[in-house]
mmCIF file of C-alpha atoms in Angstrom:
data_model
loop_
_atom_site.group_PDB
_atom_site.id
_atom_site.type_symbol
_atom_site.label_atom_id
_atom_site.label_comp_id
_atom_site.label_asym_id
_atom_site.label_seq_id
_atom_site.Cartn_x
_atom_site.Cartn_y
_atom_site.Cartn_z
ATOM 1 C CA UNK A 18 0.000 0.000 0.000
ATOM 2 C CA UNK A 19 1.103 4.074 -0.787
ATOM 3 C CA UNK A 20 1.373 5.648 2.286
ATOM 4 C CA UNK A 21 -0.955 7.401 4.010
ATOM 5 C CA UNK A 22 0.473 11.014 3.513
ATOM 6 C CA UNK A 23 1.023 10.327 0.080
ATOM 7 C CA UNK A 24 -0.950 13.501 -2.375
ATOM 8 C CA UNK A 25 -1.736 13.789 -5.883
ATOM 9 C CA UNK A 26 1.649 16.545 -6.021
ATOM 10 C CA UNK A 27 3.805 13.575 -5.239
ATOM 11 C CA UNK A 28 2.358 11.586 -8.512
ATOM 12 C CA UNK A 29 2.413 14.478 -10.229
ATOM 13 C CA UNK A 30 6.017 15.401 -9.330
ATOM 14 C CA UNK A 31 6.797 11.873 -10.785
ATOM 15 C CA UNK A 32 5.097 11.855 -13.752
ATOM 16 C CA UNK A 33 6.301 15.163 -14.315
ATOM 17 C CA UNK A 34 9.900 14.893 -14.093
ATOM 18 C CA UNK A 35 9.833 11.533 -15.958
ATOM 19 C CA UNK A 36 8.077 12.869 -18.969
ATOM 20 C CA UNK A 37 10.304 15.699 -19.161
ATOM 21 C CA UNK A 38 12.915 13.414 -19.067
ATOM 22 C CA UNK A 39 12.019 10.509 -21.205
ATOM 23 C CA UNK A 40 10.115 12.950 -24.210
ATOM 24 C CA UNK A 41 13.192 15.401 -23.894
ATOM 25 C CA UNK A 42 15.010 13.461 -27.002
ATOM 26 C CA UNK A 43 11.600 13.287 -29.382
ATOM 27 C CA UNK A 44 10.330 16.904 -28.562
ATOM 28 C CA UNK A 45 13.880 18.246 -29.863
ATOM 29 C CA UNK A 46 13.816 16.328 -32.669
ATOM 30 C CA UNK A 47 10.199 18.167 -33.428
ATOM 31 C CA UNK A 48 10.771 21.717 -32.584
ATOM 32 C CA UNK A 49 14.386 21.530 -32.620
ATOM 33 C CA UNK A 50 15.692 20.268 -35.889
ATOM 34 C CA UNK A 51 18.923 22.589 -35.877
ATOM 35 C CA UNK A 52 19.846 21.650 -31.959
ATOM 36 C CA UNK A 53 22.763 20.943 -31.161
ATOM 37 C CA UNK A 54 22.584 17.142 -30.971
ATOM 38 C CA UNK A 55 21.681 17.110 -34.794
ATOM 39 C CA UNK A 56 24.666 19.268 -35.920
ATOM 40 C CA UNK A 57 27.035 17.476 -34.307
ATOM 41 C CA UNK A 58 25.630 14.095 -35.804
ATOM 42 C CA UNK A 59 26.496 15.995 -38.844
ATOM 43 C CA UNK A 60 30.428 16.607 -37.695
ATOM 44 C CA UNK A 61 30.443 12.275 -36.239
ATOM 45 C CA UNK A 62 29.999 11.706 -39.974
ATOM 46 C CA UNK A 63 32.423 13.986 -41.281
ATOM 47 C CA UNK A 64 34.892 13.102 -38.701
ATOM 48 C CA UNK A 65 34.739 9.426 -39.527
ATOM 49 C CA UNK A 66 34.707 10.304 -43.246
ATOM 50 C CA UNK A 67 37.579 12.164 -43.281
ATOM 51 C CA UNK A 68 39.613 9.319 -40.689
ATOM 52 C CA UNK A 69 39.810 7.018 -43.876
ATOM 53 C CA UNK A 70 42.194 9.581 -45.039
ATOM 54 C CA UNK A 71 44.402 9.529 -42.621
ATOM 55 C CA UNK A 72 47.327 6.746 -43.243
ATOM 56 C CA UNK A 73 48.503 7.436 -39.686
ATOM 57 C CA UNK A 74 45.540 7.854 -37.390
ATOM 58 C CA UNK A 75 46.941 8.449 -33.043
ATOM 59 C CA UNK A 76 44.684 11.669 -33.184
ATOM 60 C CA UNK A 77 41.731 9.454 -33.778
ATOM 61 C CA UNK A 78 42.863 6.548 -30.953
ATOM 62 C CA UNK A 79 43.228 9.707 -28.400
ATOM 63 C CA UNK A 80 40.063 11.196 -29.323
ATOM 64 C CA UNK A 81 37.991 7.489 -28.752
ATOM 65 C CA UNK A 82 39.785 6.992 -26.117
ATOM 66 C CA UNK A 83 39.017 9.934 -24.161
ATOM 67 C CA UNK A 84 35.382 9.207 -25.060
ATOM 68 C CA UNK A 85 35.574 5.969 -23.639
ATOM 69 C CA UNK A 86 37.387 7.706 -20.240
ATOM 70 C CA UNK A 87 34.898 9.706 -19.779
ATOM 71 C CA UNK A 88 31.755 7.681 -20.189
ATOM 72 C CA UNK A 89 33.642 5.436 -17.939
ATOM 73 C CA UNK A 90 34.071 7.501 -15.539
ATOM 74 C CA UNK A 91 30.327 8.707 -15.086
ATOM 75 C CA UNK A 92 29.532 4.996 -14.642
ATOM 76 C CA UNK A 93 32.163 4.359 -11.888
ATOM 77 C CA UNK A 94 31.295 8.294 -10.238
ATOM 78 C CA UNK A 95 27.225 6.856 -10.568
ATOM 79 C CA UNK A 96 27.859 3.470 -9.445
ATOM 80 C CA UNK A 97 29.427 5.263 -6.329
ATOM 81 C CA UNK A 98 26.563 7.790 -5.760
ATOM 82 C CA UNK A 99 23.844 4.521 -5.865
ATOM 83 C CA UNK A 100 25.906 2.843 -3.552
ATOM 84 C CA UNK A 101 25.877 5.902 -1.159
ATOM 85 C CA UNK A 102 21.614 5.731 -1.552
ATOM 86 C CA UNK A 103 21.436 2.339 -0.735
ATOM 87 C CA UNK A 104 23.733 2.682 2.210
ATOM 88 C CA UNK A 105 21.165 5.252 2.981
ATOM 89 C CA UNK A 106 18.407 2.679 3.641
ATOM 90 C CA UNK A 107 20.546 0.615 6.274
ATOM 91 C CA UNK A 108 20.316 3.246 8.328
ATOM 92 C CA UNK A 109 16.976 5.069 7.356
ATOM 93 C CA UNK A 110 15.322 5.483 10.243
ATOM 94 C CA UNK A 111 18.531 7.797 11.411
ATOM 95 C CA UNK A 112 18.515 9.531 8.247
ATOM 96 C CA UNK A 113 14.390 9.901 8.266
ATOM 97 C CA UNK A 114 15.370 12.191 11.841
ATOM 98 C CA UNK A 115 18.294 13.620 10.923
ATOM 99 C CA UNK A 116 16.753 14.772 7.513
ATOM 100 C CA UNK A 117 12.983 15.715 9.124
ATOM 101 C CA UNK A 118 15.122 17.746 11.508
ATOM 102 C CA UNK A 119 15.895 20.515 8.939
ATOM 103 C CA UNK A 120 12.964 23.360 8.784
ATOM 104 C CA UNK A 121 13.101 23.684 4.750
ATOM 105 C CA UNK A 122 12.618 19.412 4.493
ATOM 106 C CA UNK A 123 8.845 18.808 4.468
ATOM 107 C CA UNK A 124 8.044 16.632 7.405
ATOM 108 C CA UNK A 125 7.012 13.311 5.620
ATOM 109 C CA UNK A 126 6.310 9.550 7.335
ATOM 110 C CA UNK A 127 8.936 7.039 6.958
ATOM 111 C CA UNK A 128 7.345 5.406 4.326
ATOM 112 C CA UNK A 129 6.910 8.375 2.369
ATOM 113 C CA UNK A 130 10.750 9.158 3.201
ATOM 114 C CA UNK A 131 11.546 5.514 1.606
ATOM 115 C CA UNK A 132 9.730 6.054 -1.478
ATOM 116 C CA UNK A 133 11.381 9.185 -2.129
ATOM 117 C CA UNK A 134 15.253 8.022 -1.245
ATOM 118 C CA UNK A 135 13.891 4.966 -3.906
ATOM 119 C CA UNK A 136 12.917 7.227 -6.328
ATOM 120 C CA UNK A 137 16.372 9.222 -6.278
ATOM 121 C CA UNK A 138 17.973 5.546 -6.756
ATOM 122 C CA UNK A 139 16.004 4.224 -9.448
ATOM 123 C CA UNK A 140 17.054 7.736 -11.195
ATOM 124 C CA UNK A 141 20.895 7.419 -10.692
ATOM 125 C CA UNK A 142 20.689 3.328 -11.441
ATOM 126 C CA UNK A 143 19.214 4.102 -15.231
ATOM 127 C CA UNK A 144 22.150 6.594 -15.488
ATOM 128 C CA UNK A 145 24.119 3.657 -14.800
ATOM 129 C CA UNK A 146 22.424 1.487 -17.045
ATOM 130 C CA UNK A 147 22.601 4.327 -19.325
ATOM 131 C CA UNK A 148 26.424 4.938 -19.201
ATOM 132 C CA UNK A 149 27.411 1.125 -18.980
ATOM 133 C CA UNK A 150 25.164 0.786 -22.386
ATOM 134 C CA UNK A 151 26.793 3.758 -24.289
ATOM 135 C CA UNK A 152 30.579 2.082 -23.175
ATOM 136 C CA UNK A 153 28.893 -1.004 -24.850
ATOM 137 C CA UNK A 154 27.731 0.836 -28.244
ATOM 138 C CA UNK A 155 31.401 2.882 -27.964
ATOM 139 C CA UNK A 156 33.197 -0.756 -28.032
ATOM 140 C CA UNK A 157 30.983 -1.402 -31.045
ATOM 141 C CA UNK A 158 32.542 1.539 -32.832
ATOM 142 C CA UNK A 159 36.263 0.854 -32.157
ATOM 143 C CA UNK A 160 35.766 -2.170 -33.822
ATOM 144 C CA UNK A 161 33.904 -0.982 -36.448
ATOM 145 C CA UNK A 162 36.377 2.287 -36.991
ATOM 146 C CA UNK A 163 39.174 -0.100 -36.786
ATOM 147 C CA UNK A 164 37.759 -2.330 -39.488
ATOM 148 C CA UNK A 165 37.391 0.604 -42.157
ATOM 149 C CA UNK A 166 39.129 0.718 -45.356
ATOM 150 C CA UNK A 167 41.269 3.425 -46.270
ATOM 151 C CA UNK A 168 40.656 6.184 -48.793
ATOM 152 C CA UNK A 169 42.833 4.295 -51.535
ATOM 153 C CA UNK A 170 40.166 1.446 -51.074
ATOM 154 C CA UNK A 171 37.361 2.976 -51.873
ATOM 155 C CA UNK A 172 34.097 1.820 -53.276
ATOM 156 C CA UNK A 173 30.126 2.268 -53.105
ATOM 157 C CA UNK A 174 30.152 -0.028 -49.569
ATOM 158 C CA UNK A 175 32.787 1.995 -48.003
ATOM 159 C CA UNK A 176 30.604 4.783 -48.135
ATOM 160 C CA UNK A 177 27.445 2.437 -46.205
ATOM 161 C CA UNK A 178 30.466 1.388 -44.043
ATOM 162 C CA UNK A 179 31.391 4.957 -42.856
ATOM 163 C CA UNK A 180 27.996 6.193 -42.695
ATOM 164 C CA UNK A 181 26.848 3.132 -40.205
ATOM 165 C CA UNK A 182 30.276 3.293 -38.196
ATOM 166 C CA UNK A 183 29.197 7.725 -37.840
ATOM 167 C CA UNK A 184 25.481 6.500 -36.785
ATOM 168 C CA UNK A 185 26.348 3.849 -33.909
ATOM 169 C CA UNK A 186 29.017 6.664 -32.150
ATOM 170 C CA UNK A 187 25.936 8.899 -32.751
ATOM 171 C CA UNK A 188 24.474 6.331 -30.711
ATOM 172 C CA UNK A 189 26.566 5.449 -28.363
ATOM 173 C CA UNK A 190 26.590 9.609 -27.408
ATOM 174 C CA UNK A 191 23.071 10.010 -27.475
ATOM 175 C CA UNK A 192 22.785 6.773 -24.545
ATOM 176 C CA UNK A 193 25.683 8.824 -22.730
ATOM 177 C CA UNK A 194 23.572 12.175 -23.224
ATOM 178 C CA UNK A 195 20.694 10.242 -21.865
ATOM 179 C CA UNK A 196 22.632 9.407 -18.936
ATOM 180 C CA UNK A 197 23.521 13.077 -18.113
ATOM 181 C CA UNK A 198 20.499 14.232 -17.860
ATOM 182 C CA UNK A 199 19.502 11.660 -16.086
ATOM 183 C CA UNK A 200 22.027 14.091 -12.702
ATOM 184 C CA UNK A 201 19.889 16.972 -13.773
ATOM 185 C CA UNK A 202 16.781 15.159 -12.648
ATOM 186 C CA UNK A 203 18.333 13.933 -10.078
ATOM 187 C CA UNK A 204 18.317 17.599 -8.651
ATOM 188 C CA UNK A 205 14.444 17.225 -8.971
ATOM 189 C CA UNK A 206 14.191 14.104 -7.347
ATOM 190 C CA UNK A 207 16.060 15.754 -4.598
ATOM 191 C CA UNK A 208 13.708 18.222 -4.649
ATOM 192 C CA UNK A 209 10.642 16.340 -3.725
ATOM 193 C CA UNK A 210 12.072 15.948 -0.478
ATOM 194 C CA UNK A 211 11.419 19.714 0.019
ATOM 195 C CA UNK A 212 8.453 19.922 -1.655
ATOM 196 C CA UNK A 213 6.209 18.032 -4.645
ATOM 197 C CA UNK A 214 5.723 20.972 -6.294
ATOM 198 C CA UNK A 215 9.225 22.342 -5.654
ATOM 199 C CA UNK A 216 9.871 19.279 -8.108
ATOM 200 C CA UNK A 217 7.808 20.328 -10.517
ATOM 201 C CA UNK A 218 9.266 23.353 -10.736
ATOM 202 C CA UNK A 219 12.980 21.802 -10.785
ATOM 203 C CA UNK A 220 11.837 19.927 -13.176
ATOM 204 C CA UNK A 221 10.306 22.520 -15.829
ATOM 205 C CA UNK A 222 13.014 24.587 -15.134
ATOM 206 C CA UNK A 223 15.686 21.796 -15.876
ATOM 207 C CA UNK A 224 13.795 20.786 -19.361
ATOM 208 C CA UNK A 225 13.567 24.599 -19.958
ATOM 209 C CA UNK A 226 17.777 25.049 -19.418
ATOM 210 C CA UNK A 227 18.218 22.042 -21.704
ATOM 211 C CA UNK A 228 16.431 23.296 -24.534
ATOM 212 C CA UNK A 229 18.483 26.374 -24.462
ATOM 213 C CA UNK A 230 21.617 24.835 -24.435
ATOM 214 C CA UNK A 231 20.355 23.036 -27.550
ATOM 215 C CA UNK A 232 19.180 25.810 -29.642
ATOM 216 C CA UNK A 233 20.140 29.264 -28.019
ATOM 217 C CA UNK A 234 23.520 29.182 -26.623
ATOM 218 C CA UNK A 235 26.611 30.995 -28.148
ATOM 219 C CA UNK A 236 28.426 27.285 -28.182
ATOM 220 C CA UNK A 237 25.547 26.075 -29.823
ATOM 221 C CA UNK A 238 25.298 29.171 -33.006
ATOM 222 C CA UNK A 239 29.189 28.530 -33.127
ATOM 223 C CA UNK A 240 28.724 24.654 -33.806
ATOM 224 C CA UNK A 241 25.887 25.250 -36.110
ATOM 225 C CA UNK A 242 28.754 27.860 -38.210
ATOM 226 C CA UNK A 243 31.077 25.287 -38.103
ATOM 227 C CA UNK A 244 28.523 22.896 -39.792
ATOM 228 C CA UNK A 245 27.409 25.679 -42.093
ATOM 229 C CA UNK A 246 30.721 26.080 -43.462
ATOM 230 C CA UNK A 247 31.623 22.009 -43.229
ATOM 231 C CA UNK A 248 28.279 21.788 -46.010
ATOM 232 C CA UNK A 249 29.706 24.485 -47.999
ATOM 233 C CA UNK A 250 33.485 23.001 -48.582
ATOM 234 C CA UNK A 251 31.689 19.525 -49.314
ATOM 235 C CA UNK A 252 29.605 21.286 -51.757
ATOM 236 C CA UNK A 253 32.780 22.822 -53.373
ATOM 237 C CA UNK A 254 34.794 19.712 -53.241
ATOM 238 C CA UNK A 255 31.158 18.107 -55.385
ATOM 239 C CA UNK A 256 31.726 20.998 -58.097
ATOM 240 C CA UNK A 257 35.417 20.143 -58.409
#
């Protein structure tokens, strides 16, 4: 059974925050078909493109490699962080008094308490599953860029080749880029302990800063230049 002191805001606060989350990806794709995610899709391809013409290729190795550091890391760093919450519940009846004893924490039964220390877990555990998948997918691709023939080599499969080895990286970034926004909803999640609609409001305002570091940032107009002018030297090298 829910507790007793559970409300309609703490449903809400859920639903909420994992709508924003999970719809984040397909909204941006419909009101956002310059974001940032899409343009750099755009440079993947050209990057992997342009590594069959490279005889030598260390700056590639040191560029997938620090991918693969970094995903990595955020596994091992959330894999910590869930270890901490679970720790949490060993001792949550200390933690439900410590925690109720702060004015700005809404004063909440145990059960409630539990549900929302859960909820914070299952959050940081699909960031795990999230970051753990991408390292999976970025495996995928050092065998695949490995694999491709160089520019000497060339045929009509190379090309299907390039374009499938630029499309499972875009992949394997778009799992890690789930992942990461998987800490800014974390911040909501932390939220409800506060307040439901405190949550909500985390929440909004986290979807809100996302979009705008997808469409309206300075980085963002400076990678979507850098794109521009990419189309416009492959469009000259097609006349020549």
């Amino acid at each position: 059974m829910l507790p007793s002191d559970m409300t309609f805001a703490h449903g809400a606060a859920v639903a909420v925050l994992l709508s924003c989350w999970f719809s984040y990806t397909a909204v941006l794709k419909t009101i956002g078909r310059g974001s940032l995610n899409v343009q750099l899709a755009t440079v993947r391809r050209r990057w992997i493109e342009r590594l069959t013409h490279r005889s030598v290729k260390p700056f590639d190795a040191i560029l997938l490699g620090q991918i693969v550091n970094a995903i990595a890391f955020f596994g091992s760093a959330t894999l910590l962080v869930l270890a901490g919450v679970i720790t949490a519940f060993a001792a949550l009846k200390g933690v439900h008094a410590t925690v109720q004893d702060l004015d700005f924490i809404s004063s909440v039964s145990l059960e409630l308490f539990a549900l929302q220390l859960g909820f914070l877990g299952f959050i940081l555990a699909l960031c795990f599953f999230s970051f753990t998948y991408a390292l999976r997918k970025l495996i995928y691709v050092l065998a695949l860029a490995g694999a491709l023939p160089d520019q000497e080599e060339d045929t009509p499969d190379h090309d299907a080749m390039r374009e499938a080895t630029a499309a499972v990286l875009s992949e394997a970034v778009k799992t890690f880029n789930f992942g990461i926004r998987g800490y800014y909803y974390a911040v909501a999640a932390l939220a409800m302990f506060i307040s439901p609609w405190g949550s909500i409001i985390v929440s909004i305002f986290v979807t809100i800063a996302l979009f705008y570091r997808q469409l309206g940032t300075p980085t963002a107009r400076a990678i979507q230049r850098y794109v521009e002018a990419q189309h416009a030297d492959e469009q000259r090298g097609h006349k020549t």
